PDB file of C-alpha atoms in Angstrom:
ATOM      1  CA  MET A   7      -0.246  -0.168   0.206  1.00 52.00           C
ATOM      2  CA  SER A   8       1.448   3.257  -0.633  1.00 52.00           C
ATOM      3  CA  ALA A   9       1.769   6.405   1.665  1.00 54.00           C
ATOM      4  CA  MET A  10      -0.697   8.187   0.286  1.00 55.00           C
ATOM      5  CA  SER A  11      -3.732   5.024   0.123  1.00 58.00           C
ATOM      6  CA  HIS A  12      -2.264   4.063   4.089  1.00 66.00           C
ATOM      7  CA  GLY A  13      -2.813   7.799   4.479  1.00 83.00           C
ATOM      8  CA  VAL A  14      -6.521   7.809   3.185  1.00 89.00           C
ATOM      9  CA  VAL A  15      -7.154   4.883   4.590  1.00 93.00           C
ATOM     10  CA  THR A  16      -5.803   5.980   8.206  1.00 94.00           C
ATOM     11  CA  VAL A  17      -8.408   8.710   7.515  1.00 94.00           C
ATOM     12  CA  GLN A  18     -11.235   7.314   6.692  1.00 96.00           C
ATOM     13  CA  GLU A  19     -10.857   4.328  10.017  1.00 97.00           C
ATOM     14  CA  MET A  20     -10.307   7.782  12.136  1.00 97.00           C
ATOM     15  CA  HIS A  21     -13.612   9.414  10.762  1.00 97.00           C
ATOM     16  CA  CYS A  22     -15.075   5.668  11.961  1.00 97.00           C
ATOM     17  CA  VAL A  23     -13.756   6.139  15.430  1.00 98.00           C
ATOM     18  CA  CYS A  24     -14.990   9.748  15.433  1.00 98.00           C
ATOM     19  CA  SER A  25     -18.417   8.843  14.817  1.00 98.00           C
ATOM     20  CA  TRP A  26     -18.408   5.984  16.516  1.00 98.00           C
ATOM     21  CA  PHE A  27     -17.164   7.154  19.681  1.00 98.00           C
ATOM     22  CA  ALA A  28     -19.989  10.403  19.227  1.00 97.00           C
ATOM     23  CA  ASN A  29     -22.684   7.787  19.451  1.00 97.00           C
ATOM     24  CA  TRP A  30     -21.447   5.727  22.409  1.00 98.00           C
ATOM     25  CA  ALA A  31     -23.260   5.451  25.824  1.00 97.00           C
ATOM     26  CA  PRO A  32     -20.995   7.191  28.683  1.00 97.00           C
ATOM     27  CA  ALA A  33     -20.319   3.324  29.849  1.00 96.00           C
ATOM     28  CA  GLN A  34     -19.219   2.025  26.053  1.00 97.00           C
ATOM     29  CA  ARG A  35     -16.837   5.721  26.594  1.00 97.00           C
ATOM     30  CA  GLU A  36     -15.393   5.184  29.877  1.00 96.00           C
ATOM     31  CA  GLU A  37     -14.221   1.455  28.300  1.00 95.00           C
ATOM     32  CA  PHE A  38     -12.732   3.300  25.690  1.00 97.00           C
ATOM     33  CA  LEU A  39     -11.520   5.513  27.383  1.00 96.00           C
ATOM     34  CA  ARG A  40      -9.635   2.386  29.645  1.00 94.00           C
ATOM     35  CA  ASP A  41      -8.484   0.802  26.509  1.00 94.00           C
ATOM     36  CA  LEU A  42      -6.428   4.322  24.852  1.00 95.00           C
ATOM     37  CA  VAL A  43      -4.683   4.592  28.164  1.00 94.00           C
ATOM     38  CA  GLU A  44      -3.293   1.815  28.068  1.00 91.00           C
ATOM     39  CA  LYS A  45      -2.595   1.990  24.850  1.00 91.00           C
ATOM     40  CA  ALA A  46      -1.038   4.940  24.641  1.00 89.00           C
ATOM     41  CA  ALA A  47       1.172   4.349  28.464  1.00 85.00           C
ATOM     42  CA  GLY A  48       1.389   0.656  27.866  1.00 80.00           C
ATOM     43  CA  VAL A  49      -0.702  -2.267  29.545  1.00 61.00           C
ATOM     44  CA  THR A  50      -0.146  -1.845  33.449  1.00 52.00           C
ATOM     45  CA  ALA A  51      -0.655  -5.634  35.850  1.00 47.00           C
ATOM     46  CA  ASP A  52      -3.438  -4.128  36.913  1.00 51.00           C
ATOM     47  CA  SER A  53      -5.478  -3.574  33.262  1.00 49.00           C
ATOM     48  CA  LEU A  54      -3.910  -7.494  32.307  1.00 49.00           C
ATOM     49  CA  LEU A  55      -5.525  -8.147  35.341  1.00 51.00           C
ATOM     50  CA  ALA A  56      -8.941  -6.353  34.615  1.00 53.00           C
ATOM     51  CA  ASN A  57      -8.986  -7.550  30.898  1.00 53.00           C
ATOM     52  CA  LEU A  58      -8.163 -12.202  32.089  1.00 50.00           C
ATOM     53  CA  ASP A  59     -11.747 -11.191  34.329  1.00 51.00           C
ATOM     54  CA  SER A  60     -13.098  -9.778  31.175  1.00 53.00           C
ATOM     55  CA  LEU A  61     -12.706 -13.323  29.114  1.00 53.00           C
ATOM     56  CA  SER A  62     -15.358 -15.133  29.025  1.00 56.00           C
ATOM     57  CA  VAL A  63     -16.423 -18.234  27.119  1.00 56.00           C
ATOM     58  CA  GLN A  64     -19.675 -16.860  25.441  1.00 59.00           C
ATOM     59  CA  ASP A  65     -22.396 -18.563  23.333  1.00 63.00           C
ATOM     60  CA  LYS A  66     -23.900 -15.619  21.732  1.00 75.00           C
ATOM     61  CA  ALA A  67     -21.825 -13.073  18.694  1.00 77.00           C
ATOM     62  CA  PRO A  68     -20.073 -10.408  20.411  1.00 83.00           C
ATOM     63  CA  SER A  69     -22.170  -6.834  20.338  1.00 92.00           C
ATOM     64  CA  ILE A  70     -21.096  -3.861  17.566  1.00 95.00           C
ATOM     65  CA  PHE A  71     -19.447  -2.173  20.375  1.00 96.00           C
ATOM     66  CA  ARG A  72     -16.898  -5.137  21.115  1.00 94.00           C
ATOM     67  CA  CYS A  73     -16.502  -5.355  17.351  1.00 95.00           C
ATOM     68  CA  GLN A  74     -15.505  -1.549  17.129  1.00 97.00           C
ATOM     69  CA  MET A  75     -12.992  -2.262  20.278  1.00 96.00           C
ATOM     70  CA  LYS A  76     -11.138  -4.691  18.343  1.00 94.00           C
ATOM     71  CA  LEU A  77     -11.302  -2.725  14.819  1.00 96.00           C
ATOM     72  CA  PHE A  78      -9.813   0.162  17.049  1.00 96.00           C
ATOM     73  CA  GLY A  79      -7.450  -1.970  18.582  1.00 94.00           C
ATOM     74  CA  GLN A  80      -6.357  -3.412  15.234  1.00 94.00           C
ATOM     75  CA  TRP A  81      -6.151  -0.311  12.995  1.00 96.00           C
ATOM     76  CA  PHE A  82      -4.200   1.769  16.254  1.00 95.00           C
ATOM     77  CA  GLU A  83      -0.980  -0.903  15.994  1.00 92.00           C
ATOM     78  CA  GLY A  84      -0.870   0.672  12.193  1.00 93.00           C
ATOM     79  CA  TRP A  85      -0.966   4.107  12.975  1.00 94.00           C
ATOM     80  CA  THR A  86       2.087   6.132  13.703  1.00 93.00           C
ATOM     81  CA  GLU A  87       2.324   8.995  15.937  1.00 93.00           C
ATOM     82  CA  ASP A  88       0.825  11.800  14.595  1.00 94.00           C
ATOM     83  CA  ASP A  89      -2.199   9.686  13.343  1.00 95.00           C
ATOM     84  CA  ARG A  90      -2.696   8.505  16.779  1.00 95.00           C
ATOM     85  CA  ASN A  91      -2.351  12.580  17.952  1.00 95.00           C
ATOM     86  CA  GLU A  92      -4.280  13.225  15.055  1.00 96.00           C
ATOM     87  CA  LEU A  93      -7.249  10.635  16.420  1.00 97.00           C
ATOM     88  CA  LEU A  94      -6.692  12.555  20.116  1.00 97.00           C
ATOM     89  CA  GLN A  95      -7.351  16.339  18.166  1.00 97.00           C
ATOM     90  CA  ARG A  96     -10.249  15.354  15.965  1.00 97.00           C
ATOM     91  CA  LEU A  97     -12.053  13.475  19.501  1.00 98.00           C
ATOM     92  CA  GLU A  98     -11.487  16.865  21.188  1.00 97.00           C
ATOM     93  CA  ASN A  99     -13.539  18.267  18.773  1.00 97.00           C
ATOM     94  CA  ILE A 100     -16.574  15.879  20.569  1.00 97.00           C
ATOM     95  CA  ASP A 101     -15.515  15.849  23.540  1.00 98.00           C
ATOM     96  CA  ALA A 102     -12.848  18.381  24.808  1.00 98.00           C
ATOM     97  CA  VAL A 103     -13.255  16.608  28.846  1.00 98.00           C
ATOM     98  CA  PHE A 104     -12.966  13.014  27.415  1.00 98.00           C
ATOM     99  CA  VAL A 105      -9.102  13.923  25.771  1.00 97.00           C
ATOM    100  CA  ALA A 106      -8.764  16.068  29.219  1.00 98.00           C
ATOM    101  CA  ARG A 107      -9.188  13.142  31.369  1.00 97.00           C
ATOM    102  CA  PHE A 108      -7.617  10.756  28.677  1.00 97.00           C
ATOM    103  CA  TYR A 109      -4.210  12.958  29.332  1.00 96.00           C
ATOM    104  CA  ASP A 110      -4.653  13.330  32.670  1.00 96.00           C
ATOM    105  CA  GLU A 111      -5.274   9.530  33.051  1.00 94.00           C
ATOM    106  CA  VAL A 112      -1.502   8.984  30.878  1.00 93.00           C
ATOM    107  CA  ALA A 113       0.131  11.361  33.507  1.00 92.00           C
ATOM    108  CA  LYS A 114      -0.474   9.251  35.799  1.00 91.00           C
ATOM    109  CA  ILE A 115       0.674   6.304  35.157  1.00 89.00           C
ATOM    110  CA  ASN A 116       4.105   8.256  33.857  1.00 86.00           C
ATOM    111  CA  GLN A 117       4.194   9.251  37.264  1.00 87.00           C
ATOM    112  CA  GLN A 118       3.634   6.796  39.005  1.00 85.00           C
ATOM    113  CA  ARG A 119       6.333   4.985  36.874  1.00 79.00           C
ATOM    114  CA  GLN A 120       9.631   6.788  37.847  1.00 77.00           C
TER     115      GLN A 120
END
């Protein structure tokens, strides 16, 4: 994939994430916040345990939200640092308080590591 087509695809992916975010319930936004913080700051032991607790065998199909989170995780891994920063800018246009909380959470984790 060329750099230009990669950029177009990334913009489309960000548009999807922002559209989902705008329509998520508060509880879904909270889960997304935790996931985003973990991705930005690196996985901690606490988050690993929380993720293990959430794993279970399910007889039913995953929810649309679960599918969206899975896609986001796959896309996020392929994004550059600039792409990730652009996503935060786009999310800030939708919910500035959410993005401020994101930066606060990442800062707390980084302070704990020092």
